[in-house]
XYZ file of C-alpha atoms in Angstrom:
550
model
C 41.949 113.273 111.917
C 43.071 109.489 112.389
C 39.614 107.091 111.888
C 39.486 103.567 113.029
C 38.478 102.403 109.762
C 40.622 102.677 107.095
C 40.071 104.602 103.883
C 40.735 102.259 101.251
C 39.986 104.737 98.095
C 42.248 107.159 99.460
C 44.619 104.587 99.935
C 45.257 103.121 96.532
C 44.983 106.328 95.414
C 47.741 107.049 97.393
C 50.537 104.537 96.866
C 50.400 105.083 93.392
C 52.508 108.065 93.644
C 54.755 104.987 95.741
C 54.916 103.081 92.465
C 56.836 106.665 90.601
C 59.305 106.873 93.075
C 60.408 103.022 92.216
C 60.051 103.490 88.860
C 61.830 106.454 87.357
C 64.759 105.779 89.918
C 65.626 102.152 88.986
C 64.766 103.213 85.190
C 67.952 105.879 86.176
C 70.399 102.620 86.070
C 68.850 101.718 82.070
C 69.554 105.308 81.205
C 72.834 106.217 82.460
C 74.719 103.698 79.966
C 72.424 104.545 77.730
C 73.465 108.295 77.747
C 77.156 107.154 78.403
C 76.794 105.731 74.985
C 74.596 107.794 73.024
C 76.578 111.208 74.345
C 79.738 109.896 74.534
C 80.462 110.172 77.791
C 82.810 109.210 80.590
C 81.464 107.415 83.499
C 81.292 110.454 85.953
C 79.256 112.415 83.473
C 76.909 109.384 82.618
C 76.445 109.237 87.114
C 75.244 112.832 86.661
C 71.961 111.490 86.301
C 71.994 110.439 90.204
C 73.827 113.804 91.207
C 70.626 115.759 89.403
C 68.243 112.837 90.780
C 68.925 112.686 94.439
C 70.327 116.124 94.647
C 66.932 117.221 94.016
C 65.706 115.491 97.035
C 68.274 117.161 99.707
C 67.540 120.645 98.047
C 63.737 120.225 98.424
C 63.680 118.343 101.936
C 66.013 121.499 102.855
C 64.131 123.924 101.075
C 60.666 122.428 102.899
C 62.940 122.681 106.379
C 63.771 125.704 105.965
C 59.811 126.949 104.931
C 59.187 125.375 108.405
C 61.962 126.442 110.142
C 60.940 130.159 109.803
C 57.356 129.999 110.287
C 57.113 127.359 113.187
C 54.943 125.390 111.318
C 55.031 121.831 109.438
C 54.986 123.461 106.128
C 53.670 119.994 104.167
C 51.062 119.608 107.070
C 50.193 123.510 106.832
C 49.083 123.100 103.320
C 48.023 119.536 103.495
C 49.099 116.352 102.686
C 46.208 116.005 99.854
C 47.627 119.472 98.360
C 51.147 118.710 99.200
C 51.028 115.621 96.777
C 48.895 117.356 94.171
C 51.469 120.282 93.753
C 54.834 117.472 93.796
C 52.626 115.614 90.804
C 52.413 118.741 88.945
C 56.207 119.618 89.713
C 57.259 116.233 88.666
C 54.919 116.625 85.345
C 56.176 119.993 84.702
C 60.387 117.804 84.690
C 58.385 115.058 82.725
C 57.454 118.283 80.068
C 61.567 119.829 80.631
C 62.699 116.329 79.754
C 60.449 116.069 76.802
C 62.039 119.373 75.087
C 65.537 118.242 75.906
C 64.814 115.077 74.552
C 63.679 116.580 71.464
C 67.120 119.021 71.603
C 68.808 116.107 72.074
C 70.589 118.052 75.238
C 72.072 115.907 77.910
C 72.299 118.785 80.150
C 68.778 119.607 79.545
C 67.929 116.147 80.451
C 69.585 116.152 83.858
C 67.470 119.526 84.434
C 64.113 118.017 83.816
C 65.226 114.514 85.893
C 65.914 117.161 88.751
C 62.643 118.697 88.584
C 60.869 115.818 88.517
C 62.553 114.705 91.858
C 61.969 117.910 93.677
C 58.338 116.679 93.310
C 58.913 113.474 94.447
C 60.945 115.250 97.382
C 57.512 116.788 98.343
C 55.682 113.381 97.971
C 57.568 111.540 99.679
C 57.498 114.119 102.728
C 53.658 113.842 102.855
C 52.855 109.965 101.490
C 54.389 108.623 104.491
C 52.434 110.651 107.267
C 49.736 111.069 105.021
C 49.070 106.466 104.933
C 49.173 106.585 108.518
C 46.408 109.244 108.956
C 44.379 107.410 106.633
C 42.906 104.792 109.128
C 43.891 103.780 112.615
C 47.484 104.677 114.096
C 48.594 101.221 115.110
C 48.131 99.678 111.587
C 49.434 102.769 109.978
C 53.088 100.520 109.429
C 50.880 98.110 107.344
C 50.030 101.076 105.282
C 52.988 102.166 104.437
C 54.455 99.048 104.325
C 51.955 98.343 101.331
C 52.740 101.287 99.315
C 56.594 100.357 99.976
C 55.369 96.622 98.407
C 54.040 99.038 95.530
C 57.412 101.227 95.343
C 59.555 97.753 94.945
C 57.485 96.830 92.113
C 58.008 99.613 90.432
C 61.809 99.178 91.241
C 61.480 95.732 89.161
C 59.383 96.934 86.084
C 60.754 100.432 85.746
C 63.967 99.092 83.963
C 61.992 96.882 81.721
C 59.739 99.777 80.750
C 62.825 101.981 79.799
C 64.876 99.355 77.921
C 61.944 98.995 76.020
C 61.506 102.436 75.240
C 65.064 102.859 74.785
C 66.232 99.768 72.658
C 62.628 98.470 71.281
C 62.044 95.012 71.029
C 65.498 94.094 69.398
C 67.126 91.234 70.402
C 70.688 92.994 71.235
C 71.622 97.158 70.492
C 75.807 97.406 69.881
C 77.101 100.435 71.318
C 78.131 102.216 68.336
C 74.266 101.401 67.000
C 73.098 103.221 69.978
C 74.575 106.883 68.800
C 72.065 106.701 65.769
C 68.894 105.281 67.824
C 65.881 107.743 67.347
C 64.779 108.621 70.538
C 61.052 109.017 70.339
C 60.059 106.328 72.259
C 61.712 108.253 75.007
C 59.798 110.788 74.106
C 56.493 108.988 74.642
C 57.733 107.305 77.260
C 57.718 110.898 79.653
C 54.364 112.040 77.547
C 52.680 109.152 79.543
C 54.637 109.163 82.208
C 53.838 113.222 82.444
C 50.571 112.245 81.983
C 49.930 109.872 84.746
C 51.585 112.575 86.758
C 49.119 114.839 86.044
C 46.187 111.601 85.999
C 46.948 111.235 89.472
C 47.268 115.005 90.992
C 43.521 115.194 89.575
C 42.473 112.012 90.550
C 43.510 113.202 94.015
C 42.499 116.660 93.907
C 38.397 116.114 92.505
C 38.295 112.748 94.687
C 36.109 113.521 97.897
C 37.268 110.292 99.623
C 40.581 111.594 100.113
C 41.081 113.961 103.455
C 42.786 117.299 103.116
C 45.124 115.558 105.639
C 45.756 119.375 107.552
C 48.260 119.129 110.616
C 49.309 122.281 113.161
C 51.710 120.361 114.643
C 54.273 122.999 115.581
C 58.223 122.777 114.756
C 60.973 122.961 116.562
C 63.661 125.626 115.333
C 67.200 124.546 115.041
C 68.523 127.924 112.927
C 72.118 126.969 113.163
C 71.628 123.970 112.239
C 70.045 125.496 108.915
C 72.460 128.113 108.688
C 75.292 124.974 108.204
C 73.055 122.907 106.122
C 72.768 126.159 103.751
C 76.600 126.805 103.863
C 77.316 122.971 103.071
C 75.425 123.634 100.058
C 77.269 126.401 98.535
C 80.276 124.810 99.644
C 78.808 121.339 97.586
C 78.029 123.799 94.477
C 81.639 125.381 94.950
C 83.171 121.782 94.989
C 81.150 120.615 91.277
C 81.491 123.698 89.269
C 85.352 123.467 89.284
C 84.814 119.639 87.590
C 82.210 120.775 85.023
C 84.591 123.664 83.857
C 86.971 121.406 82.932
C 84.696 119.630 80.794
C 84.953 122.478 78.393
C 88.807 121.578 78.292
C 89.492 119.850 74.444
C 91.425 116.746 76.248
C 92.539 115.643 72.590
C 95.754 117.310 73.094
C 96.467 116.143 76.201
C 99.135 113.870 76.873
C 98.540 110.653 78.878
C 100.181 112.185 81.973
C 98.214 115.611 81.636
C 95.658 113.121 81.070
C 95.864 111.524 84.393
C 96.569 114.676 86.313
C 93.409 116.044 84.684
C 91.105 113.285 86.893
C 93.102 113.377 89.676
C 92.525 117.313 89.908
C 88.698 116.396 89.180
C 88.764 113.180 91.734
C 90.507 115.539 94.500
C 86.870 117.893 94.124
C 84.853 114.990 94.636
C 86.110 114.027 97.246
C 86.242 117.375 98.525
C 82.565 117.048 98.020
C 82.308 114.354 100.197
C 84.613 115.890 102.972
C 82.087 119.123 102.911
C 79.363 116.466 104.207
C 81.309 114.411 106.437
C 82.686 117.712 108.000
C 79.581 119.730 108.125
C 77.719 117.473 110.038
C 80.543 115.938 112.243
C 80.904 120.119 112.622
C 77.327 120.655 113.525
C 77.558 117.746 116.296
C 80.634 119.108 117.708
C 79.418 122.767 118.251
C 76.012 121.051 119.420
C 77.531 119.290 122.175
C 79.275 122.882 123.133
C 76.034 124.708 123.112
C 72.722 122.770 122.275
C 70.604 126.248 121.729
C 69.897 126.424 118.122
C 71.084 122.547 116.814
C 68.007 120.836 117.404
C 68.110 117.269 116.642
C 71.694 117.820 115.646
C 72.577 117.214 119.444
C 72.366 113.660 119.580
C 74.951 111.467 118.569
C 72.606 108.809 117.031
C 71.029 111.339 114.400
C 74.256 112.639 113.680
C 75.879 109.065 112.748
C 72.301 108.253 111.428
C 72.734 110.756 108.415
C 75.884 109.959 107.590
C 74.435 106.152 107.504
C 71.567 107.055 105.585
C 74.051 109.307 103.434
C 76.222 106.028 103.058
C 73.514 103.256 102.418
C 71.946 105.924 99.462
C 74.824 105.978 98.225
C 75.784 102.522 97.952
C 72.446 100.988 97.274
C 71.972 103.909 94.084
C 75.983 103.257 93.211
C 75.840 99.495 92.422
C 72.869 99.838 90.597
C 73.913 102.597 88.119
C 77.725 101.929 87.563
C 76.301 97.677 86.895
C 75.670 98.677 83.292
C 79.166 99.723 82.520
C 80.269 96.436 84.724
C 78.545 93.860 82.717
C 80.077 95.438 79.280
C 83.483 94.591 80.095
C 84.539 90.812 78.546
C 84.907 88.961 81.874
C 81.623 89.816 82.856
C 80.017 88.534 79.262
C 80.494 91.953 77.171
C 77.047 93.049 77.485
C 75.491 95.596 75.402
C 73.166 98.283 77.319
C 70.355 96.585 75.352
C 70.889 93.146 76.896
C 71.174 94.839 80.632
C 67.636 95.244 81.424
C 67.291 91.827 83.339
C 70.368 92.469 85.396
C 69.374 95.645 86.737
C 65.795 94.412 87.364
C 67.000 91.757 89.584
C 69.367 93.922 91.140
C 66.774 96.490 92.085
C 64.005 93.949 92.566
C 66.606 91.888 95.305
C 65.376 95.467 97.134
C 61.538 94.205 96.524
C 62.437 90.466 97.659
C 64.232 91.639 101.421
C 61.576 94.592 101.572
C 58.956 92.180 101.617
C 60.577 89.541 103.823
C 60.827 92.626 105.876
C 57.523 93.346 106.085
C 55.701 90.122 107.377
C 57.040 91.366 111.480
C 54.188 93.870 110.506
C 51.297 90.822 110.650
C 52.549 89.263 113.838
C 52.874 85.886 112.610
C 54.527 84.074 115.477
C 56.169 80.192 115.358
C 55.942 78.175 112.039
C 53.720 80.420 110.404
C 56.438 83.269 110.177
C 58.821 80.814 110.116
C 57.170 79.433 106.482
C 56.613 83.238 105.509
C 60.027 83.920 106.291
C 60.924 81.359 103.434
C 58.267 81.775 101.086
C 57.535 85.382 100.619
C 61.228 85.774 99.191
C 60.986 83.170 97.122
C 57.670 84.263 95.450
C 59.052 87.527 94.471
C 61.892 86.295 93.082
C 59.580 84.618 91.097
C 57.682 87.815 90.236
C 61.022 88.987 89.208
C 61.605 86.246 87.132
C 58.333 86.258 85.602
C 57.984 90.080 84.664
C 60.958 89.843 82.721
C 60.142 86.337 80.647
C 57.032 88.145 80.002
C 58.849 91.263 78.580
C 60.562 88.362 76.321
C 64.211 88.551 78.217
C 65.980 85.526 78.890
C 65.965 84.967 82.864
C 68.083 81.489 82.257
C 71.770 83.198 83.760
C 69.961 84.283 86.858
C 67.835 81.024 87.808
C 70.790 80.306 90.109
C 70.514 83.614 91.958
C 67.995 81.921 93.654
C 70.826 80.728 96.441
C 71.598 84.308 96.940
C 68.025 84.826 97.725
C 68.463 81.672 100.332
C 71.349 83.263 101.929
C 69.176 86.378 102.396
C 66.094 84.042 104.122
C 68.986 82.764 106.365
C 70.158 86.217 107.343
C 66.143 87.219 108.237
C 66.211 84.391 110.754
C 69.411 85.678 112.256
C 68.698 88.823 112.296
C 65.171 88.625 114.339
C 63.473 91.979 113.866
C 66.234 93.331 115.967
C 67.638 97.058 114.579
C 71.322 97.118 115.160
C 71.739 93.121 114.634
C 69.804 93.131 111.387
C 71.907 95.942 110.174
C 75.214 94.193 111.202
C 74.085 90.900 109.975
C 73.089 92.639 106.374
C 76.361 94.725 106.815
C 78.553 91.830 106.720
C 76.863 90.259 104.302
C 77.094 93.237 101.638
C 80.537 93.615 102.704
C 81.213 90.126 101.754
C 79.425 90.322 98.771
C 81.299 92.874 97.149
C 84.709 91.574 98.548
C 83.665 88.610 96.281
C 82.459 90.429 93.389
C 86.052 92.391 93.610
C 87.940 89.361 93.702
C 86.338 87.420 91.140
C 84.720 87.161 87.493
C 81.521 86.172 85.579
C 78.646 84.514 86.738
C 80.163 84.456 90.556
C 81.173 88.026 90.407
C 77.724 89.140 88.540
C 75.347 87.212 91.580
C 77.804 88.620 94.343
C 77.363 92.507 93.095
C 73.088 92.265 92.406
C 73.380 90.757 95.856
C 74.199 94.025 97.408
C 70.384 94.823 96.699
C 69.607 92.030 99.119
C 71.676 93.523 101.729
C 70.559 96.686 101.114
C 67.022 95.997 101.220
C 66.008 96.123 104.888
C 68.639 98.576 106.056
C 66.499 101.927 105.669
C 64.326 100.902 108.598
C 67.074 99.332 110.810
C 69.214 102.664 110.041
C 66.264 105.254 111.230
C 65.110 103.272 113.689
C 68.493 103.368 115.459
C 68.892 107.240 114.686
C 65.697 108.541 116.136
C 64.893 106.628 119.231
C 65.535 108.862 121.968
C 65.225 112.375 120.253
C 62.263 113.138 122.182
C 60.365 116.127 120.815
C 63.023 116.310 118.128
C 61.786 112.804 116.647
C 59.955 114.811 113.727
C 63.284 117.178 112.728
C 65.495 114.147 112.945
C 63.754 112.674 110.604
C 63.540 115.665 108.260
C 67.256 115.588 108.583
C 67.829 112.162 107.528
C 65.557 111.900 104.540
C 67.836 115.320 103.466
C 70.903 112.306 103.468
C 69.298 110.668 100.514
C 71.666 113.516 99.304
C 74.227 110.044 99.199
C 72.838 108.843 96.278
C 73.634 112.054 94.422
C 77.578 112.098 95.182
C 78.453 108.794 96.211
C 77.282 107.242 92.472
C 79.827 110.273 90.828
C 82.191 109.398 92.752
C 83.020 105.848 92.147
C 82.070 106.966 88.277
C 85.500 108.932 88.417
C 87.210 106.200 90.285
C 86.595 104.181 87.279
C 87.239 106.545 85.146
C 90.986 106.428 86.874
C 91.316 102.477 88.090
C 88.318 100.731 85.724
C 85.060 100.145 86.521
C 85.361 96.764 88.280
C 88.028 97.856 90.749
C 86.097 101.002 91.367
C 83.361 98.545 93.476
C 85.900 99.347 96.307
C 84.018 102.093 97.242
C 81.108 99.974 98.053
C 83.301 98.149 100.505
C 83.889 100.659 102.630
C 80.164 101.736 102.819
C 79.088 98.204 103.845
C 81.857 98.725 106.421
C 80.658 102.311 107.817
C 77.078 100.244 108.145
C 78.292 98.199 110.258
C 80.580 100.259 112.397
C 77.692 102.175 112.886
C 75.620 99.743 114.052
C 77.815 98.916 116.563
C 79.104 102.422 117.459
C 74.905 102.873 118.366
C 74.630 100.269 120.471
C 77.087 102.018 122.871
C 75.687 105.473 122.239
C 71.937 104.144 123.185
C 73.212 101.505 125.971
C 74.637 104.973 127.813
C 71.651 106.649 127.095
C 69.604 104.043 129.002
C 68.152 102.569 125.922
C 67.967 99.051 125.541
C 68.622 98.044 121.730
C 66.900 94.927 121.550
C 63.292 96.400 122.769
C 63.639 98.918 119.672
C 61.069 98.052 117.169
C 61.926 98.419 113.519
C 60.218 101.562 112.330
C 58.959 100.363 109.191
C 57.179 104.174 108.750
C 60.007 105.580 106.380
């Protein structure tokens, strides 16, 4: 199926559906204060965006894992990448049409269903874009393909939260909160008509082009039915941990005193983190029995994957959570008492620091060796900063407080050199550095705190490949379930966000930025808890390659 030449049509016809992923999930961290505004919400109910968002992505990876669990097949390669994509464009146009009517009922609830639809269809995309870019021209340069559509997906990281606070706010200069309760919210209407639209644009553009393969695969899969059995009874357990918290939403808290008041989270924080216990424990679970009796675990055997989800799980989390609680950080007074309007900027750097280490990330692709990485090393980074910069002067914001970001971004180019292409020291090396990063946003204020927090998306940014490089090396003819397992862990982003919203619903919103503390920290750990896992395995670390393919 591969060819030696590539198929370029295909191709850009392909990463487009790259560029959707980027942009409706960093257009997520415009919304939620937005709706935590407009609805009146508290901050756990305004991270309920995420929990419908990147819940939708573990419930379709382990829908599409359990599909091929039963029949022995790839499911996505059984139909075909081409038709795989087509039907997750029309799923995610059919949420773009669900968010359109609640939008027009003015339902928050109705919203979250239609953002969850939407990202069951990315779930499906994203299973079949990946394989999909490296069938579409010769194996070794299939990273370079991928690597281009993740170039694509950053972009639309940066531009999605301009093209929401647009539609959202208009062109006015700065929106008050109490304005934003009587905004009209048409635009948002005709912002998911187009985006519905492209949706549907690009399943036909795919299905009527002839340049683009049917992309068919037999390649069998390997059962692991207990391992399915647990990942379906962590998901009731999940649902049984949520529905408690949304019942007692229905409570009339006006009544309550400021004691029932504060046992009222604590009963709701105790769920969550019963939530997050069901995860933790369910896979730590699935390990232990593994190692008892392998029959029937699959992947779940090694001790890498295992730690891998829960990394993957973790860095989701953290990367989604500092994003989508900033807006509520950068309204309080000591960080300038910024209206959700006047956000837009913030969040665009913060998910376009992703773009500027993605890209840095990507030149070990080109095999530039001596001074001409070394130069690429500096300038690539520095040029998309200055994309970043420029997108957003264009949109008419003023980039002036974040000119000086541009030492964060220097910091970054000095942890690249550091780190040299090597897994489990890059992710140490970025580790420490988002761990320091937030320490300093904790223990500080205003423009200092600010850069310190958006530089978690620096340290963020090349931790995906370092993380599933680490997990799957070694898994043998279990490579492929492995990695079905850990995209499931993008589940973090859906409990990890929620959960810091209720910690600042109990402790404030800066203090709640703990929590990202301790998931740099479990990054790092990991990283060095592999290196002894693979070192008795006979693996040497610093020959593994980073696998730039997810």
């Amino acid at each position: 199926m591969s060819t030696t030449k590539t198929n370029y049509p295909a191709l850009y016809t392909l990463i487009t559906v790259f560029f959707f992923w980027g942009f409706i999930a960093a257009g997520n961290s415009i919304f939620i204060p937005f709706c935590k505004s407009y609805f009146s919400l508290d901050q756990f109910q305004s991270q309920l965006v995420d929990f419908a968002f990147y819940t939708a992505y573990y419930i379709g990876a382990l829908l599409l894992f359990a599909f091929g669990n039963s029949s022995g097949k790839d499911i996505v390669g059984k139909w075909g990448y081409k038709k795989s994509i087509v039907y997750g464009l029309l799923f995610s146009a059919l949420g773009a049409g669900a968010m359109i009517l609640a939008v027009e009922a003015n339902l928050y609830a109705g919203m979250l269903v239609g953002l969850f639809i939407v990202a069951l269809g990315f779930s499906l995309q994203q299973t079949a874009a990946n394989p999909f870019a490296i069938l579409l021209g010769n194996p070794k340069t299939g990273a370079d393909r991928v690597n281009l559509g993740g170039g694509i997906n950053s972009f639309g990281t940066t531009i999605g939260p301009i093209v929401v606070a647009l539609a959202l706010f208009g062109t006015a200069a700065s929106v008050s909160e109490d304005q934003i309760k009587s905004l009209e919210l048409s635009k948002v209407v005709i912002l998911y008509v187009g985006v519905g639209l492209l949706f549907i644009a690009a399943a036909g553009l795919f299905y009527f082009s002839k340049k683009v393969p049917a992309g068919i695969s037999d390649e069998p899969m390997e059962k692991a039915n207990k391992a399915l059995w647990t990942l379906i009874v962590m998901t009731i357990l999940l649902a049984a941990c949520f529905i408690p918290i949304f019942k007692t939403y229905q409570i009339d808290t006006a009544s309550l005193s400021t004691a029932d008041m504060a046992d009222l989270e604590q009963y709701r924080m105790n769920w969550l983190l019963g939530a997050l216990a069901v995860v933790v424990g369910g896979i730590l679970f699935s390990y232990a029995s593994a190692q008892k009796k392998a029959e029937g675990w699959g992947a779940m055997q090694y001790p890498q994957l295992v730690l891998g989800m829960l990394a993957i799980f973790t860095y989701v989390g953290v990367e989604v959570a500092i994003g989508s609680n900033l807006g509520s950080l950068l309204n309080l007074k000591e960080f300038g008492s910024l209206q959700s309007s006047d956000i837009a900027p913030y969040v665009s750097m913060y998910w376009g620091s992703l773009m500027i280490g993605r890209w840095a990330g990507a030149i070990s692709v080109f095999n530039l060796k001596g001074s001409s990485k070394t130069l690429a090393l500096i300038i690539i980074p520095l040029i998309a900063f200055g994309i970043i910069l420029g997108v957003n002067i264009l949109s008419g914001k003023d980039m002036k407080p974040l000119y000086y970001y541009v030492f964060c971004v220097l910091i970054q180019i000095g942890a690249f050199f550091l780190s040299k292409d090597k897994p489990a020291r890059t992710l140490i090396i970025f580790g420490v550095f988002g761990m320091l990063a937030m320490i300093v946003g904790l223990c500080s204020s205003g423009t200092i705190a600010i850069y310190a927090f958006l530089a978690g998306g620096l340290a963020c940014s090349i931790m995906w490949p370092a993380i599933f490089s680490l997990s799957i090396i070694g898994l043998g003819k279990y490579t492929s379930q492995g990695s079905a397992f850990l995209i499931m862990m993008i589940l973090g982003g859906g409990i990890i966000p929620p959960i810091q919203g209720k910690l600042s619903d109990i402790i404030g919103i800066h203090q709640s930025y703990i929590i990202t503390v301790v998931c740099f920290a479990y990054l790092t750990l990991f990283a060095f808890l592999v290196k002894g896992i693979l070192k008795k395995q006979n693996i040497d670390v610093d020959t593994i390659e980073m696998d730039e393919t997810h």
